[in-house]
């Protein structure tokens, strides 16, 4: 069966560690591995705004010896002009793998069901698994072992990053705390799934109402924009309630003295994160952004080795 990477728990704990090991090796030796030599084509589809995702996948595919083929999702009209299943059948005959940044997780799942080649989630409304591989790689570079570390996600936890942190963090054996205003935390099913994974890895996922309690003693502090793509009409309402969850120097001071600060970007200084934190010594956001390329090269390589 052809493997795809559609959500964070598609990888077992051992597989996640294997991919992270591979990412570290590819970062150290960026031009030594060419699993896409030919060049083989990887189709990249972007239905949502993108900078880091498009740049890192395009660069990474090229470094792996492949050809990044940009498919304009608007022109293709996926799910409107043609069904997802039909697009999948077409692209699966043209490309070795398919990378899709879109809205509905169900559409991505359907693409994987019909493509016949590996499909990679480059972001959906529910999950952002490639970002989490980059985040975990960044943390591992500075902290070493992931298992046992405490990571706190502040702000709008009811988003793809909140869900992905619960699943990927628990898979890595980490303790993930999600803190946001009432109604802005992941669904109970996500915490339940993190608990199932954590039973085997020693990891955990919990909701902590008070942001200072959530950050206390944390090894990693994470945030994301308060106004995710598709939520722009809620901007004023969100800004009014999220203030206490802003990553300020005072709040970060409650974490461990060597705590790292992550943000998947784009960042809005003075809102979800203070400029002096984002641009300060605890921030690793630029390394995190670079590591998207290395982590994505690793998952593409790993999937290529498991094609049926």
Short mmCIF file of C-alpha atoms in Angstrom, two decimals:
data_model
loop_
_atom_site.label_atom_id
_atom_site.label_comp_id
_atom_site.label_asym_id
_atom_site.label_seq_id
_atom_site.Cartn_x
_atom_site.Cartn_y
_atom_site.Cartn_z
CA UNK A 1 0.00 0.00 0.00
CA UNK A 2 1.32 3.46 -0.93
CA UNK A 3 1.93 5.57 2.16
CA UNK A 4 0.86 9.21 2.42
CA UNK A 5 1.39 11.85 5.10
CA UNK A 6 -2.01 13.36 5.78
CA UNK A 7 -1.95 13.97 9.52
CA UNK A 8 0.65 13.83 12.26
CA UNK A 9 -0.33 10.43 13.63
CA UNK A 10 0.16 8.79 10.24
CA UNK A 11 3.68 8.25 11.59
CA UNK A 12 4.29 5.89 14.48
CA UNK A 13 6.71 7.08 17.18
CA UNK A 14 9.49 5.02 15.60
CA UNK A 15 8.69 6.35 12.13
CA UNK A 16 8.60 9.95 13.35
CA UNK A 17 12.02 9.51 14.92
CA UNK A 18 13.30 7.93 11.69
CA UNK A 19 12.06 10.88 9.63
CA UNK A 20 13.62 13.39 12.04
CA UNK A 21 16.93 11.50 11.90
CA UNK A 22 16.74 11.62 8.12
CA UNK A 23 15.95 15.36 8.20
CA UNK A 24 19.02 16.03 10.33
CA UNK A 25 21.18 14.03 7.93
CA UNK A 26 19.76 15.79 4.87
CA UNK A 27 20.38 19.15 6.53
CA UNK A 28 23.99 18.21 7.20
CA UNK A 29 24.47 16.85 3.65
CA UNK A 30 21.88 18.70 1.53
CA UNK A 31 23.04 17.57 -1.93
CA UNK A 32 24.11 13.98 -1.31
CA UNK A 33 20.73 12.26 -1.66
CA UNK A 34 18.79 12.32 -4.96
CA UNK A 35 15.79 9.98 -4.61
CA UNK A 36 13.87 12.10 -7.14
CA UNK A 37 16.64 12.05 -9.76
CA UNK A 38 15.41 11.96 -13.32
CA UNK A 39 14.16 14.53 -12.55
CA UNK A 40 10.94 13.05 -11.21
CA UNK A 41 8.06 15.49 -10.87
CA UNK A 42 6.32 16.42 -7.64
CA UNK A 43 3.03 18.27 -8.12
CA UNK A 44 2.53 21.20 -5.71
CA UNK A 45 -0.99 22.61 -5.32
CA UNK A 46 -1.68 25.72 -3.25
CA UNK A 47 -5.26 26.76 -2.54
CA UNK A 48 -4.28 28.99 0.38
CA UNK A 49 -1.78 31.86 0.63
CA UNK A 50 1.78 30.58 0.95
CA UNK A 51 5.38 31.70 1.27
CA UNK A 52 7.39 29.26 3.41
CA UNK A 53 5.48 26.19 2.21
CA UNK A 54 5.91 26.88 -1.50
CA UNK A 55 9.51 28.08 -1.18
CA UNK A 56 10.65 25.21 1.04
CA UNK A 57 8.97 22.48 -0.99
CA UNK A 58 10.22 23.87 -4.30
CA UNK A 59 13.78 24.20 -3.03
CA UNK A 60 13.69 20.83 -1.31
CA UNK A 61 12.31 18.94 -4.30
CA UNK A 62 15.02 20.44 -6.50
CA UNK A 63 17.73 19.49 -4.00
CA UNK A 64 16.41 15.90 -4.06
CA UNK A 65 16.93 15.84 -7.83
CA UNK A 66 13.26 16.34 -8.67
CA UNK A 67 11.15 18.87 -10.54
CA UNK A 68 8.60 20.92 -8.55
CA UNK A 69 5.53 21.34 -10.78
CA UNK A 70 3.27 24.17 -9.61
CA UNK A 71 -0.42 23.45 -10.20
CA UNK A 72 -2.61 26.53 -9.79
CA UNK A 73 -5.47 25.32 -7.62
CA UNK A 74 -7.72 28.16 -8.77
CA UNK A 75 -7.25 27.33 -12.44
CA UNK A 76 -7.63 23.62 -11.82
CA UNK A 77 -10.89 24.19 -9.97
CA UNK A 78 -10.42 21.10 -7.85
CA UNK A 79 -13.76 19.96 -6.49
CA UNK A 80 -15.62 22.41 -8.76
CA UNK A 81 -14.44 22.13 -12.34
CA UNK A 82 -13.34 18.55 -11.74
CA UNK A 83 -13.86 16.20 -8.84
CA UNK A 84 -11.04 15.60 -6.38
CA UNK A 85 -10.99 11.95 -7.43
CA UNK A 86 -10.57 12.79 -11.12
CA UNK A 87 -7.83 15.33 -10.42
CA UNK A 88 -6.07 12.73 -8.28
CA UNK A 89 -6.21 10.18 -11.09
CA UNK A 90 -4.75 12.69 -13.55
CA UNK A 91 -1.96 13.98 -11.31
CA UNK A 92 -1.07 10.50 -10.15
CA UNK A 93 -0.16 9.68 -13.77
CA UNK A 94 2.01 12.82 -14.10
CA UNK A 95 3.79 13.09 -10.77
CA UNK A 96 5.74 10.87 -8.40
CA UNK A 97 4.16 12.59 -5.39
CA UNK A 98 1.51 15.25 -4.73
CA UNK A 99 1.81 18.08 -2.20
CA UNK A 100 -1.43 19.93 -1.45
CA UNK A 101 -2.13 22.99 0.72
CA UNK A 102 -5.90 23.25 0.95
CA UNK A 103 -8.92 23.70 3.19
CA UNK A 104 -10.84 20.49 3.87
CA UNK A 105 -9.03 17.50 5.32
CA UNK A 106 -11.64 15.27 3.65
CA UNK A 107 -10.55 16.52 0.22
CA UNK A 108 -6.92 15.69 0.98
CA UNK A 109 -7.95 12.22 2.15
CA UNK A 110 -9.86 11.73 -1.09
CA UNK A 111 -6.85 12.83 -3.14
CA UNK A 112 -4.75 10.20 -1.39
CA UNK A 113 -7.38 7.53 -1.95
CA UNK A 114 -7.35 7.96 -5.75
CA UNK A 115 -3.89 9.29 -6.68
CA UNK A 116 -1.96 6.03 -6.50
CA UNK A 117 1.14 8.01 -5.39
CA UNK A 118 2.10 9.49 -2.00
CA UNK A 119 0.17 12.62 -1.02
CA UNK A 120 1.60 15.10 1.50
CA UNK A 121 -0.46 17.48 3.61
CA UNK A 122 1.09 20.93 3.17
CA UNK A 123 -1.65 22.35 5.46
CA UNK A 124 -5.38 21.86 5.88
CA UNK A 125 -7.87 23.43 8.23
CA UNK A 126 -7.37 20.49 10.59
CA UNK A 127 -3.64 19.70 10.53
CA UNK A 128 -0.21 21.14 9.64
CA UNK A 129 2.04 18.07 9.98
CA UNK A 130 5.00 19.29 7.91
CA UNK A 131 5.27 22.32 10.17
CA UNK A 132 5.39 20.04 13.19
CA UNK A 133 8.22 17.98 11.73
CA UNK A 134 10.14 21.23 11.26
CA UNK A 135 9.30 22.34 14.80
CA UNK A 136 10.41 19.04 16.32
CA UNK A 137 13.62 19.13 14.28
CA UNK A 138 14.32 22.65 15.54
CA UNK A 139 13.72 21.64 19.15
CA UNK A 140 15.83 18.51 18.82
CA UNK A 141 18.75 20.54 17.50
CA UNK A 142 18.84 22.53 20.75
CA UNK A 143 17.38 20.25 23.38
CA UNK A 144 18.46 16.83 22.18
CA UNK A 145 15.92 14.23 23.31
CA UNK A 146 12.30 15.27 22.73
CA UNK A 147 10.68 12.84 25.15
CA UNK A 148 9.79 14.44 28.47
CA UNK A 149 9.94 18.04 27.29
CA UNK A 150 6.99 20.34 27.98
CA UNK A 151 5.64 22.45 25.13
CA UNK A 152 2.97 25.11 25.64
CA UNK A 153 0.84 26.38 22.77
CA UNK A 154 -0.80 29.74 23.49
CA UNK A 155 -3.68 31.47 21.69
CA UNK A 156 -6.06 29.92 19.20
CA UNK A 157 -5.64 26.25 20.03
CA UNK A 158 -8.74 25.33 18.03
CA UNK A 159 -6.75 25.36 14.81
CA UNK A 160 -4.57 23.09 12.72
CA UNK A 161 -1.48 23.92 14.78
CA UNK A 162 -3.19 23.09 18.07
CA UNK A 163 -4.34 19.73 16.69
CA UNK A 164 -0.97 18.93 15.17
CA UNK A 165 0.93 19.85 18.32
CA UNK A 166 -1.22 17.48 20.36
CA UNK A 167 -0.69 14.55 17.99
CA UNK A 168 2.95 15.10 16.99
CA UNK A 169 4.01 16.13 20.48
CA UNK A 170 2.45 13.05 22.07
CA UNK A 171 4.04 10.88 19.37
CA UNK A 172 7.43 12.31 20.36
CA UNK A 173 6.74 11.62 24.04
CA UNK A 174 6.35 15.30 24.90
CA UNK A 175 3.90 16.93 27.31
CA UNK A 176 1.79 19.39 25.33
CA UNK A 177 -0.26 22.08 27.04
CA UNK A 178 -2.83 24.04 25.04
CA UNK A 179 -4.03 27.33 26.48
CA UNK A 180 -6.55 29.71 24.95
CA UNK A 181 -9.79 31.51 25.72
CA UNK A 182 -12.93 29.46 26.30
CA UNK A 183 -14.00 27.91 23.02
CA UNK A 184 -10.55 28.21 21.47
CA UNK A 185 -9.02 24.83 22.34
CA UNK A 186 -8.94 21.64 20.25
CA UNK A 187 -11.93 19.31 20.20
CA UNK A 188 -12.07 16.59 22.89
CA UNK A 189 -11.32 13.98 20.22
CA UNK A 190 -7.88 15.51 19.68
CA UNK A 191 -7.04 15.30 23.39
CA UNK A 192 -8.36 11.74 23.43
CA UNK A 193 -6.13 10.79 20.51
CA UNK A 194 -3.12 12.42 22.15
CA UNK A 195 -3.88 10.39 25.26
CA UNK A 196 -3.99 7.16 23.26
CA UNK A 197 -0.62 7.92 21.68
CA UNK A 198 0.86 9.13 24.94
CA UNK A 199 -0.07 5.88 26.69
CA UNK A 200 2.64 4.23 24.59
CA UNK A 201 5.20 7.06 24.46
CA UNK A 202 4.87 8.68 27.88
CA UNK A 203 3.61 11.89 26.27
CA UNK A 204 0.45 13.79 27.10
CA UNK A 205 -1.88 16.52 25.93
CA UNK A 206 -3.81 18.79 28.29
CA UNK A 207 -5.79 22.02 28.25
CA UNK A 208 -4.71 24.68 30.75
CA UNK A 209 -7.01 27.67 31.08
CA UNK A 210 -4.64 30.22 32.62
CA UNK A 211 -1.79 31.21 30.26
CA UNK A 212 0.69 31.80 33.08
CA UNK A 213 -0.02 28.37 34.55
CA UNK A 214 0.34 26.88 31.07
CA UNK A 215 3.76 28.45 30.54
CA UNK A 216 5.12 27.75 34.03
CA UNK A 217 8.20 25.53 33.72
CA UNK A 218 7.75 24.97 29.98
CA UNK A 219 10.71 24.08 27.78
CA UNK A 220 9.06 25.45 24.63
CA UNK A 221 6.53 28.26 24.13
CA UNK A 222 4.61 28.28 20.85
CA UNK A 223 2.08 30.64 19.33
CA UNK A 224 0.45 31.35 15.99
CA UNK A 225 -1.62 34.12 14.48
CA UNK A 226 -4.92 34.75 16.23
CA UNK A 227 -6.66 35.20 12.89
CA UNK A 228 -6.11 32.10 10.79
CA UNK A 229 -6.84 31.95 7.07
CA UNK A 230 -10.60 31.90 6.57
CA UNK A 231 -11.29 33.57 9.95
CA UNK A 232 -10.68 37.15 8.85
CA UNK A 233 -14.28 38.19 9.57
CA UNK A 234 -13.69 37.29 13.23
CA UNK A 235 -10.57 39.45 13.58
CA UNK A 236 -12.01 42.15 15.86
CA UNK A 237 -13.70 39.64 18.14
CA UNK A 238 -10.57 37.52 18.44
CA UNK A 239 -8.28 40.45 19.23
CA UNK A 240 -10.63 41.48 22.02
CA UNK A 241 -10.42 38.13 23.84
CA UNK A 242 -6.88 36.89 23.13
CA UNK A 243 -4.89 39.63 24.89
CA UNK A 244 -3.86 37.61 27.98
CA UNK A 245 -2.40 34.92 25.70
CA UNK A 246 -0.02 37.27 23.91
CA UNK A 247 3.58 36.02 24.17
CA UNK A 248 5.13 38.92 26.01
CA UNK A 249 8.51 39.04 27.83
CA UNK A 250 6.62 38.89 31.14
CA UNK A 251 4.74 35.74 30.15
CA UNK A 252 7.82 34.02 28.71
CA UNK A 253 9.63 34.74 32.00
CA UNK A 254 7.35 32.15 33.65
CA UNK A 255 8.83 29.42 31.44
CA UNK A 256 12.22 27.81 32.03
CA UNK A 257 15.20 30.12 31.74
CA UNK A 258 16.35 28.33 28.59
CA UNK A 259 12.89 28.03 27.03
CA UNK A 260 12.63 28.36 23.25
CA UNK A 261 9.94 30.40 21.47
CA UNK A 262 8.43 29.11 18.24
CA UNK A 263 6.04 30.71 15.74
CA UNK A 264 5.22 29.12 12.37
CA UNK A 265 4.80 32.59 10.77
CA UNK A 266 3.55 34.93 9.44
CA UNK A 267 3.76 36.79 12.75
CA UNK A 268 1.98 39.97 13.78
CA UNK A 269 4.25 41.78 16.22
CA UNK A 270 2.38 43.42 19.05
CA UNK A 271 -0.53 40.99 18.78
CA UNK A 272 0.04 37.29 19.42
CA UNK A 273 3.72 37.93 20.11
CA UNK A 274 5.75 40.93 21.21
CA UNK A 275 8.42 42.18 18.82
CA UNK A 276 11.10 41.88 21.50
CA UNK A 277 10.24 38.19 21.94
CA UNK A 278 9.99 37.31 18.25
CA UNK A 279 13.26 39.10 17.50
CA UNK A 280 14.90 38.22 20.81
CA UNK A 281 17.40 35.57 21.89
CA UNK A 282 14.82 32.94 22.84
CA UNK A 283 13.21 32.99 19.40
CA UNK A 284 14.16 30.28 16.90
CA UNK A 285 11.59 31.21 14.26
CA UNK A 286 14.06 31.70 11.41
CA UNK A 287 15.72 28.33 12.03
CA UNK A 288 12.22 26.88 12.30
CA UNK A 289 11.31 28.36 8.90
CA UNK A 290 14.48 27.00 7.30
CA UNK A 291 13.85 23.57 8.79
CA UNK A 292 10.64 23.28 6.81
CA UNK A 293 12.85 22.48 3.80
CA UNK A 294 14.89 19.81 5.57
CA UNK A 295 11.88 18.17 7.26
CA UNK A 296 9.89 18.12 4.02
CA UNK A 297 12.82 16.66 2.11
CA UNK A 298 12.86 13.94 4.74
CA UNK A 299 9.17 13.05 4.47
CA UNK A 300 9.31 13.07 0.65
CA UNK A 301 12.36 10.79 0.75
CA UNK A 302 10.80 8.53 3.37
CA UNK A 303 7.56 8.18 1.40
CA UNK A 304 9.47 7.53 -1.82
CA UNK A 305 11.09 4.57 -0.14
CA UNK A 306 7.69 3.11 0.75
CA UNK A 307 5.92 3.28 -2.58
CA UNK A 308 4.03 0.10 -3.41
#
